[in-house]
XYZ file of C-alpha atoms in Angstrom:
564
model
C 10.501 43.901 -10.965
C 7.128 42.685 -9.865
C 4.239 40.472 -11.583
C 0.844 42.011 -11.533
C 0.327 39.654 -8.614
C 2.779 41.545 -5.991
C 5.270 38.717 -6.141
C 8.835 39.334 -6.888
C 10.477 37.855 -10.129
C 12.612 34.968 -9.183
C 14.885 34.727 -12.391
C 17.251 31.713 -12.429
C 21.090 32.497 -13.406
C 23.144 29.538 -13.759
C 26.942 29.508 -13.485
C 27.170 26.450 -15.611
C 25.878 25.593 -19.515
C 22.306 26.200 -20.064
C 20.204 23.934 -20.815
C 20.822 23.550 -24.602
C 24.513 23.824 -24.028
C 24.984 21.595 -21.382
C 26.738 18.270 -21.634
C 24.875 14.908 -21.815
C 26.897 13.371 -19.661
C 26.800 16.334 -17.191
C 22.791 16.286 -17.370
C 23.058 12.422 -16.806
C 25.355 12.603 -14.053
C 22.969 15.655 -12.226
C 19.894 13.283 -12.909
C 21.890 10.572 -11.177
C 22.602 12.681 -8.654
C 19.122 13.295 -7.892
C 17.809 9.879 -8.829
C 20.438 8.940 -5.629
C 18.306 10.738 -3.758
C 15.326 9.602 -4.457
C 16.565 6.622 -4.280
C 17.319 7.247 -0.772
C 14.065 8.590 0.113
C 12.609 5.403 -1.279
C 15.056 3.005 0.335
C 14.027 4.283 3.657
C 10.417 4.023 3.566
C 10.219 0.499 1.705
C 13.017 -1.441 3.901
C 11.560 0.409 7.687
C 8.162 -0.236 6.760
C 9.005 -4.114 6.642
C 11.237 -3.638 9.729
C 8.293 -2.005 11.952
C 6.713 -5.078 13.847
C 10.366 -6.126 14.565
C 11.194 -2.761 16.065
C 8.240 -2.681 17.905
C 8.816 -6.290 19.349
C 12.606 -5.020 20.291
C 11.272 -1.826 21.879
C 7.998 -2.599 22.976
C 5.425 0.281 22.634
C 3.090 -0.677 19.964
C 1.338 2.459 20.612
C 4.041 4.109 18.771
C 3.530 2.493 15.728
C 2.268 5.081 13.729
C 4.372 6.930 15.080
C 7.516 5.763 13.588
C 5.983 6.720 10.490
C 4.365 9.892 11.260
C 7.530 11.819 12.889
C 9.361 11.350 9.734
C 5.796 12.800 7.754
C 5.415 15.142 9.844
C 9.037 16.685 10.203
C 9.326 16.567 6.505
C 5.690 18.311 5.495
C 7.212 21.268 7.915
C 10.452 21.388 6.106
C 9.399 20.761 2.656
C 7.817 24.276 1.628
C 9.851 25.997 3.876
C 13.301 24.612 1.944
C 11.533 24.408 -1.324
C 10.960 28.161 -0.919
C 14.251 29.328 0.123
C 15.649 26.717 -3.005
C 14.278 29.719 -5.373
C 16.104 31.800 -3.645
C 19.204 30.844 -2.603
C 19.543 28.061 -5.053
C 19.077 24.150 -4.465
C 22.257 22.622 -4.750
C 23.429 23.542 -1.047
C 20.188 22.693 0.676
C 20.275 19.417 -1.168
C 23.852 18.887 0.125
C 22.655 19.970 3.677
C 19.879 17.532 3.098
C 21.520 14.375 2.212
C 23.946 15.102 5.245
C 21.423 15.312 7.854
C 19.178 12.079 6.335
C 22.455 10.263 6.225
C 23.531 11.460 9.917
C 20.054 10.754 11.168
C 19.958 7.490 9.638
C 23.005 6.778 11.996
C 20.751 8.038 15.436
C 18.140 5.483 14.183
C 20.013 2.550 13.878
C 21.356 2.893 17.305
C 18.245 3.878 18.700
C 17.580 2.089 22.374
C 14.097 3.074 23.187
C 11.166 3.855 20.966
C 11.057 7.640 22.150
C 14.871 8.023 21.020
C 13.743 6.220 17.487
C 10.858 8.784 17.206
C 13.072 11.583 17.506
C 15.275 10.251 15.407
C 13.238 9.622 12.793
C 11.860 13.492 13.038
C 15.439 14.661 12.127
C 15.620 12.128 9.560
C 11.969 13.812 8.440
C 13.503 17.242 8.284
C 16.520 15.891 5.909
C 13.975 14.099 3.743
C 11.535 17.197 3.473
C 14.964 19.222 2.299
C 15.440 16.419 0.143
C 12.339 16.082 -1.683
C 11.714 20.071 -1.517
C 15.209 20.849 -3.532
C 15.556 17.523 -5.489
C 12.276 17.614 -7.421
C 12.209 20.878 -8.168
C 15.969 20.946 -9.804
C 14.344 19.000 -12.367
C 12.420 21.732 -13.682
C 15.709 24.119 -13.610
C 17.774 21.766 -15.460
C 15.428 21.162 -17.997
C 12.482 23.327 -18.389
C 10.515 22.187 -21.646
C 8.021 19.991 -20.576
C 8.166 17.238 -22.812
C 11.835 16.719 -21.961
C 11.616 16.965 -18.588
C 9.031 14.087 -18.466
C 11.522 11.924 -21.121
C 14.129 12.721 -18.624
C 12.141 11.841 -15.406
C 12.748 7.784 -16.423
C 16.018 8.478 -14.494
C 14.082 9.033 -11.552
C 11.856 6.471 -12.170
C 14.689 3.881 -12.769
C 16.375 4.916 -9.295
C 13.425 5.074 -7.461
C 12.191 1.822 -8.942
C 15.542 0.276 -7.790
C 15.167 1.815 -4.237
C 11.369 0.459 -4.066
C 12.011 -2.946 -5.471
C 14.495 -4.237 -3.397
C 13.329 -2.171 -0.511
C 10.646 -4.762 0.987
C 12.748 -7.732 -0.041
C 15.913 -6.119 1.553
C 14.538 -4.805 4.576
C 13.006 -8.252 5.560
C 16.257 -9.978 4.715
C 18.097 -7.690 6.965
C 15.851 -7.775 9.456
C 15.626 -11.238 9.830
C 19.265 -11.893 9.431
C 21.004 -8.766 10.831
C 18.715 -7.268 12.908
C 16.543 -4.224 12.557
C 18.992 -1.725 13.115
C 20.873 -2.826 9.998
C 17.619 -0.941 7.875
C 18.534 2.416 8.722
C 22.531 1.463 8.536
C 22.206 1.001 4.790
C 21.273 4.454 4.048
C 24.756 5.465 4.904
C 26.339 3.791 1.333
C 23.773 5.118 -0.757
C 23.414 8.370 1.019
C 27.756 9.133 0.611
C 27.290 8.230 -3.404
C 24.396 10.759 -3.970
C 26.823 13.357 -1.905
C 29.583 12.363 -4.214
C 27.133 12.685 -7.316
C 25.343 16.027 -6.296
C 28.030 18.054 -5.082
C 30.206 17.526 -8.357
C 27.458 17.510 -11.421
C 24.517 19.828 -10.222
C 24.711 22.748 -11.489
C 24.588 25.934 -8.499
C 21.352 28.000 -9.973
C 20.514 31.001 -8.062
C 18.221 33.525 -7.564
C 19.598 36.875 -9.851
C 18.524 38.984 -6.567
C 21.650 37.257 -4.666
C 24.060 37.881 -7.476
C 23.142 41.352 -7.309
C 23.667 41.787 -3.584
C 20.319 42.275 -2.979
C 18.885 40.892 0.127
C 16.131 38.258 0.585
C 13.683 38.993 3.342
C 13.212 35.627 5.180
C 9.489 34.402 6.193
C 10.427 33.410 9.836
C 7.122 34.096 10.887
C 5.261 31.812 8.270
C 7.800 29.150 8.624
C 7.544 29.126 12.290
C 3.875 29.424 12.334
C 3.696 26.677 9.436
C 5.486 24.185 11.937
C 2.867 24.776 14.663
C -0.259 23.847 12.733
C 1.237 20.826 11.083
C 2.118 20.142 14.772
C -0.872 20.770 16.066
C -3.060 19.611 13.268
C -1.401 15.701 14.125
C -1.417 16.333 17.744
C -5.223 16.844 17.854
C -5.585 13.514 15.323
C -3.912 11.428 17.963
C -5.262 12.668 21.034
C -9.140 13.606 20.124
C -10.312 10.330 19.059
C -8.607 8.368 21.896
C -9.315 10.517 25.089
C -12.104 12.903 24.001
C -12.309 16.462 24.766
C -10.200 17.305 27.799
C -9.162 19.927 28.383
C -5.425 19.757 27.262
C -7.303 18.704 24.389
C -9.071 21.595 24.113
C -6.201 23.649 24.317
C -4.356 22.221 21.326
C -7.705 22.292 19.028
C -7.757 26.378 20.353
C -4.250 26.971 20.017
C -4.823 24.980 15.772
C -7.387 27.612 15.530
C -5.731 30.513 16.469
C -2.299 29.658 14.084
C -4.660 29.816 10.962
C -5.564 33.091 10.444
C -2.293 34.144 12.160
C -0.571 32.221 9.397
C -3.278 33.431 6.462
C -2.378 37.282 7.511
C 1.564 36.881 7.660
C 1.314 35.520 4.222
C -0.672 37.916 2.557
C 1.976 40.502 3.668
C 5.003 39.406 3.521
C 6.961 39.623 0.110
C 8.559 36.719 -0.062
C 6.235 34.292 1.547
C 7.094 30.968 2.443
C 3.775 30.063 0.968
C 2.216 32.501 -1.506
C -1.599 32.541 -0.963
C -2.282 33.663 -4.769
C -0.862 30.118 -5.554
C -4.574 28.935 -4.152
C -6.406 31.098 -6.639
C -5.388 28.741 -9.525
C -8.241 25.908 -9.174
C -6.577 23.693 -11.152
C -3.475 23.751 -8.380
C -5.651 23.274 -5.716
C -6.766 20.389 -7.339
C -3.545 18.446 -7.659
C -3.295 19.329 -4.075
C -5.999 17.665 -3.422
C -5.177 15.090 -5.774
C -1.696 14.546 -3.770
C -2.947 14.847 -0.548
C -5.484 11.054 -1.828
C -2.478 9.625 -3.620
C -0.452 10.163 -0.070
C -2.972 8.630 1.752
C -3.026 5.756 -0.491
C 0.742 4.813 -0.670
C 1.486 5.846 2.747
C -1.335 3.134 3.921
C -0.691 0.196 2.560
C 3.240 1.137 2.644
C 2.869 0.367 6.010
C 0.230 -1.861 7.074
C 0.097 -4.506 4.270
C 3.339 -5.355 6.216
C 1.314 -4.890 9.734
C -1.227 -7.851 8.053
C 1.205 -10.059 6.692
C 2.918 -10.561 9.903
C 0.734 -9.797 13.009
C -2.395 -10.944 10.801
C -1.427 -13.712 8.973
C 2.136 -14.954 11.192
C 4.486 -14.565 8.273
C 8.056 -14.038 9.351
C 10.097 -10.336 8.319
C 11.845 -12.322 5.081
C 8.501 -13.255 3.686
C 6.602 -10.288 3.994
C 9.370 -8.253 2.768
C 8.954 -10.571 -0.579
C 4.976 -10.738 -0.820
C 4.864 -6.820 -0.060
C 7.723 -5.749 -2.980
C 5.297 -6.047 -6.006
C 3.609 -2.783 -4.316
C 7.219 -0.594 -4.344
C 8.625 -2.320 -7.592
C 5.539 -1.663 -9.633
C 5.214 2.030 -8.605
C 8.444 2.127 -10.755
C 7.063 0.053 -13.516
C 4.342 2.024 -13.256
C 6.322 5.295 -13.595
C 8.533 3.892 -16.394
C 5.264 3.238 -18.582
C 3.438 6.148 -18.124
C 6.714 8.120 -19.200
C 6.422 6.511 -22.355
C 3.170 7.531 -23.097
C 1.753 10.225 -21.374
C 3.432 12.358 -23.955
C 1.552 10.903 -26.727
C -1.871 11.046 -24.993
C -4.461 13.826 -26.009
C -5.587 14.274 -22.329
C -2.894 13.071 -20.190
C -4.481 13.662 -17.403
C -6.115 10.721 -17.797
C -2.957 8.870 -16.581
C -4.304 9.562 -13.433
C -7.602 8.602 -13.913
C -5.845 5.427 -14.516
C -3.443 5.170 -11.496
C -6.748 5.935 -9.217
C -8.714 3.365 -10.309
C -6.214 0.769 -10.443
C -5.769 2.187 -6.377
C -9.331 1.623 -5.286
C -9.129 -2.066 -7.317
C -6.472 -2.885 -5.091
C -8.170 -1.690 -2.012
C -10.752 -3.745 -3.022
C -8.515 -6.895 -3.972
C -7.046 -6.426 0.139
C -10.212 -5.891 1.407
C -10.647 -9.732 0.397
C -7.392 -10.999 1.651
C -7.642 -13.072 4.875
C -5.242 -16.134 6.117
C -6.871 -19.070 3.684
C -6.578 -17.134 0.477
C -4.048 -17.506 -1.850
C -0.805 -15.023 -1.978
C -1.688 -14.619 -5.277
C -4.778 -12.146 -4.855
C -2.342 -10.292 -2.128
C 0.403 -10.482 -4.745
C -2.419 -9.054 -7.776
C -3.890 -6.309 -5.173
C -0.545 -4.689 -4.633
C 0.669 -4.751 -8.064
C -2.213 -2.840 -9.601
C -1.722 -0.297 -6.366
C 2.134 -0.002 -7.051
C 1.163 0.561 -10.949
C -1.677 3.205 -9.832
C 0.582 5.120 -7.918
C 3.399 5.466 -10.657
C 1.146 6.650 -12.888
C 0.164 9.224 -10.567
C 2.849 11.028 -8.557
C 5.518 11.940 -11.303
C 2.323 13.696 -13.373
C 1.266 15.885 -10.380
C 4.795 17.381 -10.504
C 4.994 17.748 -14.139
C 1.491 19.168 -14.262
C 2.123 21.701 -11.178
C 5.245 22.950 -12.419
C 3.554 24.514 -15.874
C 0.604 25.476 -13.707
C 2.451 27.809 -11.431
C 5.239 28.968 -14.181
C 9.430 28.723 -13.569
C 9.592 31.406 -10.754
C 7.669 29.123 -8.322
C 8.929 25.929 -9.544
C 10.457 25.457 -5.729
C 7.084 26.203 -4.294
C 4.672 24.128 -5.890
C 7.034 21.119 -6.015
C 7.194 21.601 -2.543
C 3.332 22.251 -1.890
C 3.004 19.137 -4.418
C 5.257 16.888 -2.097
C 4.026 18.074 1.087
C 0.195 17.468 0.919
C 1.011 13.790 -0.464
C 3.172 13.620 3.061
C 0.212 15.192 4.821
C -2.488 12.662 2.931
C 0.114 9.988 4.110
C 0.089 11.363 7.624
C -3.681 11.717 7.773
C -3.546 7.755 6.438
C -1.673 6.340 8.496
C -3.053 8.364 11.410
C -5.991 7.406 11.049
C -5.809 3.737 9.945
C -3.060 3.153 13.059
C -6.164 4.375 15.425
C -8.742 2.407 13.689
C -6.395 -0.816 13.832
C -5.816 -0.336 17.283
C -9.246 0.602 18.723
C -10.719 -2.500 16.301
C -8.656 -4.908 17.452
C -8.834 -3.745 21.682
C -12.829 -3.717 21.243
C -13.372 -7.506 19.102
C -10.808 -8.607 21.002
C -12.462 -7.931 24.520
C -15.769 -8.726 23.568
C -14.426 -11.904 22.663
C -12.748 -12.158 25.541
C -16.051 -11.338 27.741
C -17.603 -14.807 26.111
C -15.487 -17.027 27.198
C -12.409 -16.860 24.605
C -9.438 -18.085 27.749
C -10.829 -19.684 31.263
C -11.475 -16.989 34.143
C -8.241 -18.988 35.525
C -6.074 -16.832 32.635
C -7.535 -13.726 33.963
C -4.155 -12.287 33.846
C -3.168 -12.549 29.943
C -5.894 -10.527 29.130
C -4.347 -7.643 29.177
C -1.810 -9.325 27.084
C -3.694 -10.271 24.228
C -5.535 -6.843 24.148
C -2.142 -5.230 23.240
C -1.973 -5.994 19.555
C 2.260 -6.024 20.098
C 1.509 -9.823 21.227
C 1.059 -10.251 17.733
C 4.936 -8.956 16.798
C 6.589 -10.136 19.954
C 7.660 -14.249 20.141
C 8.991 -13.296 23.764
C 5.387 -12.182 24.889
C 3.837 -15.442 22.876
C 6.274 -17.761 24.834
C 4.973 -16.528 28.319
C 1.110 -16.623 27.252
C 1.618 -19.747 25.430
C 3.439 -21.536 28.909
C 0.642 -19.885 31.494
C -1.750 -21.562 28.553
C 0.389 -24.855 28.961
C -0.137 -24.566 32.628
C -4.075 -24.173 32.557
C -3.950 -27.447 29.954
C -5.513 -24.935 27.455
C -4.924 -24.574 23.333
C -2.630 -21.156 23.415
C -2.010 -21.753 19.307
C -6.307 -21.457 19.446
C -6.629 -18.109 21.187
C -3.148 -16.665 18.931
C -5.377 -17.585 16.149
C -8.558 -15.815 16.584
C -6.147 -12.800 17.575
C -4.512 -12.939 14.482
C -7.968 -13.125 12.395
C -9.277 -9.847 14.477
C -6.222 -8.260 13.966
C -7.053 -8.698 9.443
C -10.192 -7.790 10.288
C -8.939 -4.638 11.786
C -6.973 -4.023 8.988
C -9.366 -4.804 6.528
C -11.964 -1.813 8.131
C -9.125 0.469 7.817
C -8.332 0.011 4.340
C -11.721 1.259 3.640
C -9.768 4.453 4.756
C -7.437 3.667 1.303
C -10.746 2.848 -0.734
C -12.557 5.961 -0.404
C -9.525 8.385 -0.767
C -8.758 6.057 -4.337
C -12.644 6.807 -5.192
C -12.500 9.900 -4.655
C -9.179 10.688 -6.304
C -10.808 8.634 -9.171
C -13.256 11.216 -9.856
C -11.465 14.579 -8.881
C -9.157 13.864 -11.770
C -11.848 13.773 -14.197
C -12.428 17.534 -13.244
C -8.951 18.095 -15.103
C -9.136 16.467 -18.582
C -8.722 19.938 -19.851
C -5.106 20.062 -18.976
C -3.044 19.353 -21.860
C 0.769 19.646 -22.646
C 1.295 22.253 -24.643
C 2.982 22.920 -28.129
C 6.871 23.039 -28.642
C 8.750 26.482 -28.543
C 5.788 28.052 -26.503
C 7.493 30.421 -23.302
C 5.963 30.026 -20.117
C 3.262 32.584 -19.136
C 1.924 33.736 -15.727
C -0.882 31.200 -15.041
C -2.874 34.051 -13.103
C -2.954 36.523 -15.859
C -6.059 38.224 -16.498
C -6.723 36.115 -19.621
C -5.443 33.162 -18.063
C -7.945 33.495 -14.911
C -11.017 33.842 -17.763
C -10.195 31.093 -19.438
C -10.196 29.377 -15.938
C -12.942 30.844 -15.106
C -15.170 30.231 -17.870
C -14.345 26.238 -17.921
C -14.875 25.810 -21.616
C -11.410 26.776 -23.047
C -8.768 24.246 -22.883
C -5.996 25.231 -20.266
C -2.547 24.046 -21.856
C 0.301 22.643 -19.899
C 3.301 24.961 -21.144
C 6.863 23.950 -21.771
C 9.170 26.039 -20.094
């Protein structure tokens, strides 16, 4: 059977209760099950982030910075549509399995990482378990309950579990960094990832795709997977490289080889029947819109995830413990956040303008940081990240819920995937970007400081020290430029000082990174008040029907969010 579209029908038959039938406890213990995982995914990226200038002080390398971060984006925005697509195929419930494994394994190769190349490649595997994870987890939401309105009463599970990863994640991962030692923030994943194996593997339900209960065969997209990986590659290659050493011609090479894999990748879609990602998916504007949508709220959490942690302790000298505490409000409110706008986004005639609301709170907080510097009171810190952890919970739950009725059941893998892997590539581009501006900031105040007169021409030799911000993360390297300062009869404290002020104002110019994508998310959400949830006992209906693609079309009818 085939939709007027060319794509196949991907009918979901369960071999437990349906929906109706199913047990509470059964549904509750599933949700668990997933809310483990998210849980997981949320663990990891609160209690590392806090860990970062402490790993980068063990293992030296501070050009790698962003990179800790971006292998685990990066791996999981390849893996994330390419798992999410074979979920509505094959079913999600052993990918998920698969995935918690591998995270959990990975998780194992961090913690006894020895050099920062090792932790990078580490972390990528650890990236390809959390794309599986969020590609398969999110989208078993949808299967397990379909109507709209109950899947977003039943999302405070998630919300509650990711809330409790998030708010003890900062907290935690400066405690055990401080008292246990960096490697301890990957160890803990192994607890919570064995529970969410335990919870998965004996309450989700095994959906699959009616094709493999038939016998029939699923032609795999080995192509578009394969040539998915080498833009994403490429695409973060060329960010890294371009703006640092110009246009060389290895350089060159990558930008021509980017250019090349796009319309390689654009024709193996369009022909294959079960592509990994179908291109009539980008005729619906409104989808295209959330994309864009998550690709601003990515680079907004993804940022300040990781350097309000950077300015806390290389800007402002705060140890692990304490910037784990002042940098919590940002992960424990994206839960509150989340909890709130469950209650009421339901009752709202245009819910859509929940994120309208999460935006704007966003670029308030970029604002509120952009104030911060080392006299002003932890309170406006404290007040900038709550409103951003509140903005952000009232954003990324919606996208998914919104998405899912766009696209209709038979994609639900798909576009929860798509969903999830632009916010990864927004966070990618963030912190991408804001790691180069940081870094180039800081080298060029820092030597034109140094040029008039900042240390004696006697101290000729620290200067390359303090124009690698890592002095700012590593006692041992303060000790030695602090004792050659001793020698010279010079204030070392004085010249630590103005590098810690150039280093917040380095931060402070890239946050203007996280202000403008906030704006502009602020105002691309207004484009879709329209969207509504729809009326109860309505059946889901191909969003790129002939009528529905009018209606689009025309912008003045009212496109409805349909239960499932």
């Amino acid at each position: 059977m085939n939709f007027e579209d060319g794509s196949s029908a991907h009918t979901l038959a369960r071999d437990s209760l349906a929906p109706a039938n199913r047990a509470f406890k059964q549904s509750l213990f599933a949700m668990l099950g997933i809310g483990t995982v998210n849980m997981l995914v949320a663990l990891d990226q609160t209690v590392v982030s806090t860990a970062l200038p402490s790993i980068v002080s063990d293992l030296s390398g501070f050009e790698y910075y962003a990179w800790i971060a971006n292998a685990y984006l990066l791996a999981s925005i390849v893996s994330v549509p390419i798992f999410g697509r074979l979920g509505d195929f094959f079913g999600r419930k052993p990918f998920l399995l698969t995935a918690i494994a591998t995270f959990t394994i990975a998780s194992t190769l961090c913690g006894i990482a020895n050099s920062m190349l090792f932790l990078v490649a580490a972390r990528a595997l650890q990236g390809i378990g959390g794309g599986m994870m969020v590609g398969t987890a999110y989208a078993s939401v949808p299967d397990l309950f379909p109507d709209a309105r109950s899947r977003v009463r039943w999302q405070v599970v998630l919300s509650t579990m990711y809330g409790v990863g998030t708010s003890i994640g900062p907290t935690l991962g400066g405690f055990l960094t401080e008292h246990l030692g960096w490697r301890s923030t990957f160890l803990i994943n192994l607890p919570v990832g064995l529970v969410g194996l335990a919870l998965v593997l004996k309450f989700l339900p095994r959906m699959t795709h009616r094709d493999m209960q038939s016998g029939q065969k699923v032609q795999l997209d080995l192509w578009g997977a394969t040539l998915i990986a080498a833009m994403l590659i490429l695409m973060q290659l060329c960010l890294e490289r371009f703006p640092s050493s110009g246009l060389t011609e290895a350089n060159a090479l990558l930008g021509f080889l980017l250019l090349v894999c796009i319309p390689a990748f654009l024709f193996v879609e369009s022909r294959h029947p079960n592509a990994i990602m179908p291109l009539d998916l980008f005729k619906e504007a409104d989808f295209v819109k959330l994309l864009v949508l998550s690709i601003l709220a990515g680079m907004g959490l993804f940022s300040l995830l990781f350097f309000i942690p950077l300015l806390l302790q290389a800007g402002f000298g705060l140890p692990p413990e304490q910037a784990g505490i002042l940098a919590t409000p940002l992960a424990a409110c994206s839960a509150l956040g989340s909890v709130i706008n469950t209650r009421i986004v339901v009752k709202l005639k245009r819910p859509v303008l929940t994120l309208t609301f999460g935006f704007s709170l966003m670029l308030l907080a970029a604002l509120g940081v952009l104030t911060v510097n080392a006299s002003t009171s932890h309170l406006v810190l404290t007040t900038s990240v709550v409103l951003a952890g509140i903005g952000i919970g009232f954003c990324l739950n919606n996208m998914n819920v919104f998405g899912h009725n766009i696209v209709g059941r038979e994609r639900f893998g798909i576009a929860t995937a798509l969903l999830q892997s632009s916010r990864m590539i927004g966070g990618m581009l963030g912190t991408t970007l804001m790691g180069l501006v940081v870094t180039h900031s800081y080298i060029y105040a820092m030597r034109a400081k140094i040029d008039i007169g900042l240390v004696p021409n006697s101290l000729s030799q620290v200067e390359s020290t303090l124009l690698d911000p890592q002095l700012l993360v590593d006692e041992t390297s303060q000790r030695k430029v602090f004792e050659l300062f001793k020698l010279a009869s010079y204030d070392g404290h004085g010249v630590l000082s103005v590098a810690r002020e150039v280093m917040v104002h380095s931060v402070h110019i890239a946050v203007g990174i996280t202000l403008v994508a906030a704006l502009a998310g602020t105002l691309l959400s207004v484009k879709l008040l329209h969207i509504t949830l729809a009326g109860r006992g309505e059946q889901g209906k191909r969003r790129n029907s002939p009528q529905s693609r009018a209606s689009t079309t025309s912008g003045t009818s009212e496109q409805r969010v349909e239960d499932k």
